[in-house]
CSV table of C-alpha atoms and ligand atoms in Angstrom, one decimal:
chain,number,residue,atom,x,y,z
A,1269,MET,CA,-55.2,0.2,-3.2
A,1270,ARG,CA,-54.1,3.0,-5.6
A,1271,SER,CA,-56.0,3.4,-8.8
A,1272,PRO,CA,-54.1,1.9,-11.8
A,1273,LYS,CA,-54.3,5.5,-13.3
A,1274,ASP,CA,-52.2,6.8,-10.4
A,1275,PHE,CA,-49.6,4.0,-10.4
A,1276,PHE,CA,-47.0,6.0,-12.3
A,1277,ARG,CA,-47.5,9.3,-10.6
A,1278,PRO,CA,-44.8,10.6,-8.2
A,1279,LEU,CA,-45.6,10.0,-4.6
A,1280,ALA,CA,-44.4,13.4,-3.5
A,1281,VAL,CA,-44.5,16.8,-5.1
A,1282,GLY,CA,-41.1,17.4,-6.8
A,1283,ALA,CA,-40.1,13.7,-6.8
A,1284,PRO,CA,-39.0,12.3,-10.2
A,1285,THR,CA,-41.5,10.5,-12.4
A,1286,PRO,CA,-41.5,6.7,-11.8
A,1287,VAL,CA,-40.1,4.5,-14.6
A,1288,ARG,CA,-42.5,2.6,-16.8
A,1289,GLU,CA,-40.0,-0.2,-17.6
A,1290,VAL,CA,-37.2,-1.5,-15.4
A,1291,PRO,CA,-34.0,-0.7,-17.3
A,1292,PHE,CA,-32.2,-3.9,-18.1
A,1293,ARG,CA,-28.6,-3.2,-17.1
A,1294,PRO,CA,-26.2,-6.1,-16.7
A,1295,SER,CA,-26.2,-7.3,-13.1
A,1296,ARG,CA,-24.6,-10.7,-13.3
A,1297,MET,CA,-23.0,-10.2,-9.9
A,1298,ILE,CA,-24.1,-7.9,-7.1
A,1299,HIS,CA,-20.8,-7.6,-5.2
A,1300,PHE,CA,-21.2,-7.1,-1.5
A,1301,PHE,CA,-18.7,-5.2,0.5
A,1302,ASP,CA,-18.8,-3.6,4.0
A,1303,PRO,CA,-18.1,0.1,3.5
A,1304,GLY,CA,-16.9,0.4,7.1
A,1305,ASN,CA,-14.2,-2.2,6.6
A,1306,ALA,CA,-11.1,-0.4,5.6
A,1307,LYS,CA,-9.6,-3.4,3.8
A,1308,MET,CA,-12.7,-4.0,1.7
A,1309,ALA,CA,-13.3,-0.3,1.1
A,1310,ALA,CA,-9.7,0.1,-0.2
A,1311,LYS,CA,-10.4,-2.6,-2.8
A,1312,VAL,CA,-13.5,-0.8,-4.2
A,1313,PRO,CA,-11.8,1.2,-7.0
A,1314,SER,CA,-10.0,-1.9,-8.3
A,1315,ILE,CA,-13.1,-4.1,-8.0
A,1316,ALA,CA,-15.5,-1.6,-9.5
A,1317,PRO,CA,-14.5,-2.1,-13.2
A,1318,THR,CA,-14.7,-5.9,-12.8
A,1319,VAL,CA,-18.3,-6.2,-11.6
A,1320,ASP,CA,-21.7,-5.1,-12.9
A,1321,VAL,CA,-23.0,-4.0,-9.5
A,1322,LEU,CA,-21.2,-2.9,-6.3
A,1323,LEU,CA,-23.3,-3.0,-3.2
A,1324,GLY,CA,-22.4,-1.3,0.0
A,1325,ASN,CA,-23.9,-3.6,2.7
A,1326,LEU,CA,-25.3,-2.0,5.9
A,1327,GLU,CA,-27.4,-5.0,7.1
A,1328,ASP,CA,-26.4,-8.5,8.3
A,1329,ALA,CA,-22.7,-9.2,8.4
A,1330,VAL,CA,-22.1,-5.6,9.7
A,1331,ALA,CA,-21.9,-5.7,13.5
A,1332,ALA,CA,-24.4,-3.6,15.5
A,1333,ASP,CA,-21.6,-1.3,16.7
A,1334,ARG,CA,-20.3,-0.8,13.2
A,1335,LYS,CA,-23.6,0.2,11.6
A,1336,GLU,CA,-22.9,3.9,11.6
A,1337,ALA,CA,-19.3,3.5,10.4
A,1338,ALA,CA,-20.6,1.4,7.5
A,1339,ARG,CA,-23.2,4.1,6.6
A,1340,THR,CA,-20.6,6.9,6.8
A,1341,GLY,CA,-18.1,4.8,4.9
A,1342,LEU,CA,-20.6,4.3,2.0
A,1343,VAL,CA,-21.3,8.0,1.8
A,1344,GLU,CA,-17.6,8.8,1.6
A,1345,ILE,CA,-16.9,6.0,-1.0
A,1346,ALA,CA,-19.9,7.1,-3.2
A,1347,LYS,CA,-18.7,10.7,-3.1
A,1348,THR,CA,-15.1,10.0,-3.9
A,1349,THR,CA,-15.2,7.1,-6.3
A,1350,ASP,CA,-15.7,7.1,-10.1
A,1351,PHE,CA,-17.7,3.9,-10.7
A,1352,GLY,CA,-17.7,4.3,-14.5
A,1353,ASP,CA,-20.8,2.4,-15.8
A,1354,THR,CA,-20.8,0.0,-12.8
A,1355,GLN,CA,-24.0,0.4,-10.7
A,1356,LEU,CA,-23.9,1.4,-7.1
A,1357,TRP,CA,-26.5,-0.3,-4.8
A,1358,THR,CA,-26.9,-0.5,-1.1
A,1359,ARG,CA,-28.6,-2.9,1.3
A,1360,ILE,CA,-30.2,-1.0,4.1
A,1361,ASN,CA,-31.1,-2.4,7.5
A,1362,SER,CA,-34.4,-4.1,7.9
A,1363,LEU,CA,-37.4,-1.8,8.3
A,1364,ASP,CA,-38.0,-2.9,11.9
A,1365,SER,CA,-34.4,-2.1,12.9
A,1366,PRO,CA,-33.2,1.0,14.7
A,1367,TRP,CA,-31.1,1.9,11.7
A,1368,ALA,CA,-33.3,1.7,8.6
A,1369,LEU,CA,-34.8,5.2,8.9
A,1370,ASP,CA,-31.4,6.9,9.2
A,1371,ASP,CA,-30.0,4.7,6.5
A,1372,LEU,CA,-32.6,6.1,4.1
A,1373,LEU,CA,-32.4,9.7,5.3
A,1374,THR,CA,-28.7,9.8,5.1
A,1375,LEU,CA,-28.1,7.9,1.9
A,1376,VAL,CA,-30.8,9.6,-0.2
A,1377,THR,CA,-29.9,13.1,1.1
A,1378,GLU,CA,-26.1,12.7,0.7
A,1379,ILE,CA,-25.7,10.3,-2.3
A,1380,GLY,CA,-29.1,9.9,-3.8
A,1381,ASP,CA,-27.8,10.9,-7.2
A,1382,LYS,CA,-25.2,8.1,-7.1
A,1383,LEU,CA,-27.4,5.3,-5.9
A,1384,ASP,CA,-29.1,3.1,-8.6
A,1385,VAL,CA,-30.9,0.6,-6.4
A,1386,ILE,CA,-31.8,0.2,-2.7
A,1387,MET,CA,-32.1,-3.4,-1.5
A,1388,VAL,CA,-34.6,-3.9,1.2
A,1389,PRO,CA,-34.2,-7.0,3.4
A,1390,LYS,CA,-36.9,-9.2,5.0
A,1391,VAL,CA,-39.7,-7.7,2.9
A,1392,GLU,CA,-43.0,-9.4,4.0
A,1393,GLY,CA,-45.6,-7.8,1.8
A,1394,ALA,CA,-46.6,-4.9,-0.4
A,1395,GLU,CA,-46.9,-2.6,2.7
A,1396,ASP,CA,-43.2,-2.7,3.2
A,1397,ILE,CA,-42.6,-1.5,-0.4
A,1398,HIS,CA,-45.3,1.1,-0.1
A,1399,TYR,CA,-43.6,2.6,3.0
A,1400,VAL,CA,-40.2,2.8,1.3
A,1401,ASP,CA,-41.8,4.1,-1.9
A,1402,ARG,CA,-43.4,7.1,-0.3
A,1403,LEU,CA,-40.4,7.9,1.9
A,1404,LEU,CA,-38.0,7.7,-1.1
A,1405,ALA,CA,-40.3,10.1,-3.0
A,1406,GLN,CA,-40.2,12.6,-0.2
A,1407,LEU,CA,-36.5,12.3,0.2
A,1408,GLU,CA,-35.8,12.5,-3.5
A,1409,ALA,CA,-37.9,15.7,-3.7
A,1410,LYS,CA,-36.1,17.2,-0.8
A,1411,ALA,CA,-32.6,16.3,-2.1
A,1412,GLY,CA,-33.4,17.2,-5.7
A,1413,VAL,CA,-32.7,13.7,-7.0
A,1414,ARG,CA,-33.6,13.7,-10.7
A,1415,ARG,CA,-34.1,10.0,-11.4
A,1416,PRO,CA,-36.0,7.6,-9.3
A,1417,ILE,CA,-34.0,5.3,-7.1
A,1418,LEU,CA,-35.2,1.8,-7.7
A,1419,VAL,CA,-36.0,-0.8,-5.0
A,1420,HIS,CA,-34.9,-4.5,-4.8
A,1421,ALA,CA,-36.6,-6.8,-2.2
A,1422,ILE,CA,-34.9,-9.8,-0.6
A,1423,LEU,CA,-37.2,-12.8,-0.4
A,1424,GLU,CA,-36.2,-14.3,2.9
A,1425,THR,CA,-39.2,-14.8,5.1
A,1426,ALA,CA,-42.0,-17.3,4.9
A,1427,THR,CA,-44.5,-14.5,4.8
A,1428,GLY,CA,-42.6,-12.8,2.0
A,1429,VAL,CA,-42.7,-16.0,-0.1
A,1430,ALA,CA,-46.5,-16.2,0.5
A,1431,ASN,CA,-46.8,-12.6,-0.8
A,1432,VAL,CA,-44.2,-12.6,-3.5
A,1433,GLU,CA,-46.5,-11.7,-6.3
A,1434,GLU,CA,-47.8,-8.6,-4.5
A,1435,ILE,CA,-44.3,-7.6,-3.6
A,1436,ALA,CA,-43.1,-7.8,-7.2
A,1437,GLY,CA,-46.0,-5.6,-8.3
A,1438,ALA,CA,-46.1,-3.2,-5.4
A,1439,SER,CA,-44.4,-0.2,-7.0
A,1440,PRO,CA,-43.0,1.0,-10.3
A,1441,ARG,CA,-39.7,1.3,-8.4
A,1442,MET,CA,-39.5,-2.5,-8.0
A,1443,GLN,CA,-36.3,-3.5,-9.9
A,1444,GLY,CA,-36.0,-7.1,-8.8
A,1445,ILE,CA,-36.0,-9.7,-6.1
A,1446,SER,CA,-33.2,-11.8,-4.6
A,1447,LEU,CA,-33.6,-15.1,-2.8
A,1448,GLY,CA,-32.1,-14.9,0.7
A,1449,PRO,CA,-31.7,-18.6,1.6
A,1450,ALA,CA,-30.1,-18.1,5.1
A,1451,ASP,CA,-32.9,-15.9,6.6
A,1452,LEU,CA,-35.5,-17.9,4.7
A,1453,ALA,CA,-34.2,-21.1,6.2
A,1454,ALA,CA,-34.4,-19.6,9.7
A,1455,SER,CA,-37.9,-18.1,9.1
A,1456,ARG,CA,-39.3,-21.4,7.8
A,1457,ARG,CA,-37.5,-23.5,10.5
A,1458,MET,CA,-35.7,-25.5,7.8
A,1459,LYS,CA,-33.0,-27.6,9.4
A,1460,THR,CA,-30.0,-26.5,7.3
A,1461,THR,CA,-27.3,-24.3,8.7
A,1462,ARG,CA,-25.8,-23.6,5.3
A,1463,VAL,CA,-26.1,-20.4,3.3
A,1464,GLY,CA,-27.7,-21.7,0.1
A,1465,GLY,CA,-26.6,-24.9,-1.7
A,1466,GLY,CA,-27.8,-28.4,-1.2
A,1467,HIS,CA,-27.9,-30.7,1.8
A,1468,PRO,CA,-26.9,-34.4,1.6
A,1469,GLY,CA,-30.0,-35.3,3.7
A,1470,TYR,CA,-32.5,-33.8,1.2
A,1471,LEU,CA,-32.7,-36.7,-1.3
A,1472,VAL,CA,-34.8,-39.3,-3.0
A,1473,ARG,CA,-33.8,-43.0,-3.0
A,1474,GLU,CA,-34.0,-45.6,-5.7
A,1475,ASP,CA,-36.6,-48.3,-5.2
A,1476,PRO,CA,-35.4,-51.6,-3.7
A,1477,HIS,CA,-34.0,-53.9,-6.4
A,1478,GLY,CA,-31.7,-56.9,-6.9
A,1479,PRO,CA,-32.2,-60.3,-5.2
A,1480,ASP,CA,-34.8,-59.8,-2.4
A,1481,GLY,CA,-34.4,-56.1,-2.8
A,1482,THR,CA,-31.0,-56.0,-1.1
A,1483,ALA,CA,-28.9,-54.3,-3.8
A,1484,PRO,CA,-27.4,-51.0,-2.8
A,1485,ARG,CA,-29.9,-48.2,-3.7
A,1486,ALA,CA,-28.7,-45.1,-5.3
A,1487,THR,CA,-29.7,-41.7,-3.8
A,1488,PHE,CA,-30.1,-38.4,-5.6
A,1489,GLN,CA,-29.7,-35.2,-3.8
A,1490,GLN,CA,-32.5,-32.7,-4.4
A,1491,ASP,CA,-32.5,-28.9,-4.6
A,1492,LEU,CA,-33.8,-27.3,-1.4
A,1493,TRP,CA,-34.3,-24.0,-3.2
A,1494,HIS,CA,-36.1,-25.0,-6.4
A,1495,TYR,CA,-39.6,-24.3,-5.3
A,1496,THR,CA,-38.9,-20.8,-4.0
A,1497,LEU,CA,-36.6,-19.8,-6.8
A,1498,ALA,CA,-39.1,-20.9,-9.5
A,1499,ARG,CA,-42.0,-19.1,-7.7
A,1500,MET,CA,-39.9,-16.0,-7.4
A,1501,VAL,CA,-38.9,-16.1,-11.1
A,1502,ASP,CA,-42.5,-16.3,-12.1
A,1503,ALA,CA,-43.5,-13.4,-9.9
A,1504,CYS,CA,-40.7,-11.3,-11.3
A,1505,ALA,CA,-41.4,-12.2,-14.9
A,1506,ALA,CA,-45.1,-11.5,-14.5
A,1507,HIS,CA,-44.3,-8.0,-13.2
A,1508,GLY,CA,-41.5,-7.2,-15.6
A,1509,ILE,CA,-38.8,-7.1,-12.9
A,1510,LEU,CA,-35.5,-9.1,-12.5
A,1511,PRO,CA,-34.9,-12.2,-10.4
A,1512,TYR,CA,-31.6,-13.0,-8.7
A,1513,TYR,CA,-30.2,-15.9,-6.7
A,1514,GLY,CA,-28.7,-14.4,-3.4
A,1515,PRO,CA,-25.7,-15.6,-1.3
A,1516,PHE,CA,-23.7,-18.8,-1.5
A,1517,GLY,CA,-21.8,-19.0,1.8
A,1518,ASP,CA,-19.3,-21.8,1.3
A,1519,ILE,CA,-16.7,-19.5,-0.3
A,1520,LYS,CA,-14.1,-22.3,-0.7
A,1521,ASP,CA,-16.6,-24.6,-2.6
A,1522,THR,CA,-16.4,-22.8,-5.9
A,1523,THR,CA,-17.8,-25.8,-7.7
A,1524,ALA,CA,-21.0,-26.0,-5.7
A,1525,CYS,CA,-21.3,-22.2,-6.0
A,1526,GLU,CA,-21.1,-22.4,-9.7
A,1527,ASP,CA,-23.8,-25.2,-9.7
A,1528,GLN,CA,-26.1,-23.1,-7.5
A,1529,PHE,CA,-25.6,-20.0,-9.7
A,1530,ARG,CA,-26.1,-22.1,-12.9
A,1531,ASN,CA,-29.4,-23.6,-11.7
A,1532,ALA,CA,-30.6,-20.1,-11.0
A,1533,PHE,CA,-29.4,-18.9,-14.4
A,1534,LEU,CA,-31.2,-21.7,-16.2
A,1535,LEU,CA,-34.4,-21.1,-14.3
A,1536,GLY,CA,-34.5,-17.4,-15.4
A,1537,CYS,CA,-32.3,-15.4,-12.9
A,1538,VAL,CA,-30.1,-12.7,-14.3
A,1539,GLY,CA,-27.5,-12.7,-11.5
A,1540,ALA,CA,-26.4,-13.6,-8.0
A,1541,TRP,CA,-24.5,-12.1,-5.1
A,1542,SER,CA,-20.8,-12.3,-4.8
A,1543,LEU,CA,-19.7,-12.2,-1.2
A,1544,HIS,CA,-16.0,-12.7,-1.9
A,1545,PRO,CA,-13.8,-11.7,-4.8
A,1546,VAL,CA,-13.5,-15.4,-5.8
A,1547,GLN,CA,-17.2,-15.5,-6.6
A,1548,ILE,CA,-17.1,-12.6,-9.1
A,1549,GLY,CA,-15.6,-14.6,-11.9
A,1550,ILE,CA,-18.0,-17.5,-11.2
A,1551,ALA,CA,-21.1,-15.2,-11.6
A,1552,LYS,CA,-19.6,-13.6,-14.7
A,1553,LYS,CA,-19.1,-17.0,-16.4
A,1554,VAL,CA,-22.4,-18.5,-15.4
A,1555,PHE,CA,-24.7,-15.5,-16.1
A,1556,SER,CA,-23.3,-14.8,-19.5
A,1557,PRO,CA,-24.8,-17.2,-22.1
A,1558,GLU,CA,-22.3,-19.6,-23.7
A,1559,PRO,CA,-21.0,-18.3,-27.1
A,1560,ALA,CA,-22.1,-21.6,-28.7
A,1561,GLU,CA,-25.7,-21.2,-27.3
A,1562,VAL,CA,-25.8,-17.6,-28.6
A,1563,ALA,CA,-24.6,-18.8,-32.1
A,1564,TRP,CA,-27.3,-21.5,-32.1
A,1565,ALA,CA,-29.9,-18.9,-31.2
A,1566,HIS,CA,-28.8,-16.7,-34.0
A,1567,LYS,CA,-29.0,-19.6,-36.4
A,1568,VAL,CA,-32.6,-20.4,-35.3
A,1569,ILE,CA,-33.7,-16.8,-35.6
A,1570,GLY,CA,-32.1,-16.5,-39.0
A,1571,ALA,CA,-33.8,-19.7,-40.2
A,1572,MET,CA,-37.2,-18.7,-38.9
A,1573,GLY,CA,-37.7,-15.6,-41.0
A,1574,ASP,CA,-40.7,-13.7,-39.5
A,1575,GLY,CA,-40.7,-16.1,-36.5
A,1576,THR,CA,-43.7,-18.2,-37.5
A,1577,GLY,CA,-44.1,-21.7,-38.8
A,1578,ALA,CA,-41.9,-24.8,-38.2
A,1579,VAL,CA,-38.5,-25.7,-39.5
A,1580,MET,CA,-36.0,-28.5,-38.8
A,1581,ILE,CA,-32.4,-27.5,-37.9
A,1582,ASP,CA,-29.9,-30.2,-37.1
A,1583,GLY,CA,-32.7,-32.6,-36.4
A,1584,LYS,CA,-34.5,-30.3,-34.0
A,1585,MET,CA,-37.9,-28.8,-34.5
A,1586,GLN,CA,-38.1,-25.1,-34.3
A,1587,ASP,CA,-41.2,-23.0,-34.3
A,1588,ASP,CA,-42.7,-19.7,-32.9
A,1589,ALA,CA,-41.9,-20.7,-29.3
A,1590,THR,CA,-38.3,-21.7,-29.8
A,1591,TYR,CA,-37.9,-18.5,-31.8
A,1592,LYS,CA,-38.9,-16.6,-28.7
A,1593,GLN,CA,-36.6,-18.7,-26.5
A,1594,CYS,CA,-33.7,-17.9,-28.8
A,1595,GLN,CA,-34.6,-14.2,-28.7
A,1596,VAL,CA,-34.2,-14.3,-24.9
A,1597,VAL,CA,-30.7,-15.7,-25.3
A,1598,VAL,CA,-29.7,-13.2,-28.0
A,1599,GLY,CA,-31.3,-10.2,-26.2
A,1600,LEU,CA,-29.3,-11.1,-23.1
A,1601,ALA,CA,-26.1,-11.7,-25.0
A,1602,ASP,CA,-26.4,-8.3,-26.8
A,1603,ALA,CA,-27.0,-6.4,-23.6
A,1604,LEU,CA,-24.0,-8.1,-21.9
A,1605,ALA,CA,-21.8,-7.7,-25.0
A,1606,ALA,CA,-22.5,-3.9,-25.1
A,1607,ARG,CA,-20.7,-3.7,-21.7
A,1608,ASP,CA,-18.2,-6.5,-22.0
A,1609,PRO,CA,-15.7,-6.3,-25.0
A,1610,GLU,CA,-14.3,-9.8,-24.2
A,1611,LEU,CA,-17.8,-11.3,-24.4
A,1612,ARG,CA,-18.5,-9.3,-27.6
A,1613,ALA,CA,-15.5,-10.8,-29.3
A,1614,ALA,CA,-16.4,-14.4,-28.1
A,1615,TYR,CA,-19.9,-14.0,-29.4
A,1616,ALA,CA,-18.7,-12.6,-32.8
A,1617,ALA,CA,-16.2,-15.5,-33.2
A,1618,ALA,CA,-18.8,-18.2,-32.4
A,1619,ASN,CA,-21.2,-16.7,-34.9
A,1620,GLU,CA,-18.6,-17.0,-37.6
A,1621,GLU,CA,-17.9,-20.7,-37.0
B,1109,1VU,C1,-26.0,-15.0,4.6
B,1109,1VU,C2,-26.8,-13.9,4.6
B,1109,1VU,C3,-26.3,-12.6,4.0
B,1109,1VU,O1,-26.8,-11.6,4.3
B,1109,1VU,S1,-25.0,-12.7,2.9
B,1109,1VU,C4,-24.5,-11.0,2.7
B,1109,1VU,C5,-23.8,-10.4,3.9
B,1109,1VU,N1,-22.4,-10.9,3.9
B,1109,1VU,C6,-21.4,-10.3,3.4
B,1109,1VU,O2,-21.6,-9.2,2.8
B,1109,1VU,C7,-20.1,-10.9,3.5
B,1109,1VU,C8,-19.0,-10.2,2.6
B,1109,1VU,N2,-17.8,-10.9,2.6
B,1109,1VU,C9,-17.0,-10.9,3.7
B,1109,1VU,O3,-17.3,-10.3,4.7
B,1109,1VU,C10,-15.7,-11.6,3.5
B,1109,1VU,O4,-15.5,-12.0,2.2
B,1109,1VU,C11,-15.6,-13.0,4.4
B,1109,1VU,C12,-16.6,-14.0,3.9
B,1109,1VU,C13,-15.8,-12.7,5.9
B,1109,1VU,C14,-14.2,-13.5,4.1
B,1109,1VU,O5,-13.3,-12.5,4.4
B,1109,1VU,P1,-11.7,-12.8,4.6
B,1109,1VU,O6,-11.5,-13.9,5.7
B,1109,1VU,O7,-11.0,-11.6,4.8
B,1109,1VU,O8,-11.3,-13.5,3.2
B,1109,1VU,P2,-9.9,-13.5,2.5
B,1109,1VU,O9,-8.8,-13.5,3.5
B,1109,1VU,O10,-10.0,-14.6,1.5
B,1109,1VU,O11,-9.9,-12.1,1.7
B,1109,1VU,C15,-8.8,-11.8,0.8
B,1109,1VU,C16,-8.8,-10.3,0.6
B,1109,1VU,O12,-10.0,-9.9,0.0
B,1109,1VU,C17,-10.7,-9.0,0.8
B,1109,1VU,N3,-12.2,-9.2,0.7
B,1109,1VU,C18,-12.8,-10.3,1.2
B,1109,1VU,N4,-14.1,-10.2,0.8
B,1109,1VU,C19,-14.3,-9.1,0.1
B,1109,1VU,C20,-15.4,-8.4,-0.5
B,1109,1VU,N5,-16.6,-8.9,-0.4
B,1109,1VU,N6,-15.1,-7.3,-1.2
B,1109,1VU,C21,-13.9,-6.8,-1.3
B,1109,1VU,N7,-12.8,-7.3,-0.7
B,1109,1VU,C22,-13.0,-8.5,0.0
B,1109,1VU,C23,-10.2,-9.2,2.2
B,1109,1VU,O13,-10.4,-8.0,2.9
B,1109,1VU,C24,-8.8,-9.5,2.0
B,1109,1VU,O14,-8.1,-8.4,1.7
B,1109,1VU,P3,-6.5,-8.3,2.0
B,1109,1VU,O15,-5.8,-9.1,0.9
B,1109,1VU,O16,-6.2,-8.8,3.4
B,1109,1VU,O17,-6.1,-6.8,1.8
B,1110,LIG,O1,-29.7,-12.1,3.1
B,1110,LIG,C1,-29.6,-13.1,2.6
B,1110,LIG,C2,-29.9,-14.3,3.3
B,1110,LIG,O2,-29.7,-15.4,2.7
B,1110,LIG,O3,-30.5,-14.3,4.4
B,1111,MG,MG1,-30.7,-12.2,5.0
């Protein structure tokens, strides 16, 4: 293990100095597209201003014989597109695949100055992050990249979940972690074939009641992802990095997608993946705090003065802890409003009511 004194030193001569704090840039939706798919690629310039993050996906969902086309397509798109203040990320192929090394070599050398974050799938432990960390430093130095490219891990194997804390803290490059429910279900041998969301069979049932216990018993569907998501959120918060819900595969079921995203938002996630244009608006709505909630948070902060003591507002006790909860909401709202004029206006209007 490296000495804590060396944690923030570049891992290669000439590589940029690692960041001490993960910059909080809005990332409510990480919009996936296949850079080798001409139709999707054509939509990039019009989608870019509507999303916080555009991600050129090279891994799963890109067929084996299209891997190189996707990589080349991403280089071309990155070089020719003005992304404004929208972030550009990529998801490389898994580290044990025949493509991962060339993904990193090509992308950092060709478009390292345009890439904000590299998403690494199927991360199992700190050793995977250490490998990427050193290689990125060498490539950044070689390509003359001036700011460190950050790393995002997908939590999608049972081993990864067992090691989530060490993954979160493995490198100053760690920007965040996403839950990958599809691969995780396979890795754990869960018996769901869905991509995220609930399952009608995963439930609790009301106790027997009525005459002789024969009355119909209500059932309540439970959340298959709660444990992992909560564990991931804690690991991320403990290491000052950002947690995300990943993919929701039932594109047509926009209601359940919104529910899944909202559960993640309420638990502490800052965003989710959008796989189809229809999911962009859902993520934007869910991961932006409600104007009324932001106005309430301002009211509490205003009433709490220096943030200590206890007061009653509208029948609800407020103290040092609720002051901090409200600061979380206001901090997020301010960061999003700085990028989103519509949201800024909605927050200002709600504050005036
Ligand atoms: C499960 C584990 C994971 O790893 S999830 C992450 C990997 N999967 C992905 O990245 C999937 C990305 N999305 C897709 O491939 C497509 O959206 C899928 C789900 C196949 C649906 O495509 P399709 O049948 O064409 O949908 P559609 O006819 O409703 O599309 C309408 C127009 O929109 C386009 N479109 C579709 N998805 C995207 C996207 N993600 N980004 C940009 N554009 C997209 C379609 O090409 C289509 O365009 P057009 O109107 O025909 O010109
Ligand atoms: O990559 C995402 C997943 O759910 O698997
Ligand atoms: Mg996966």
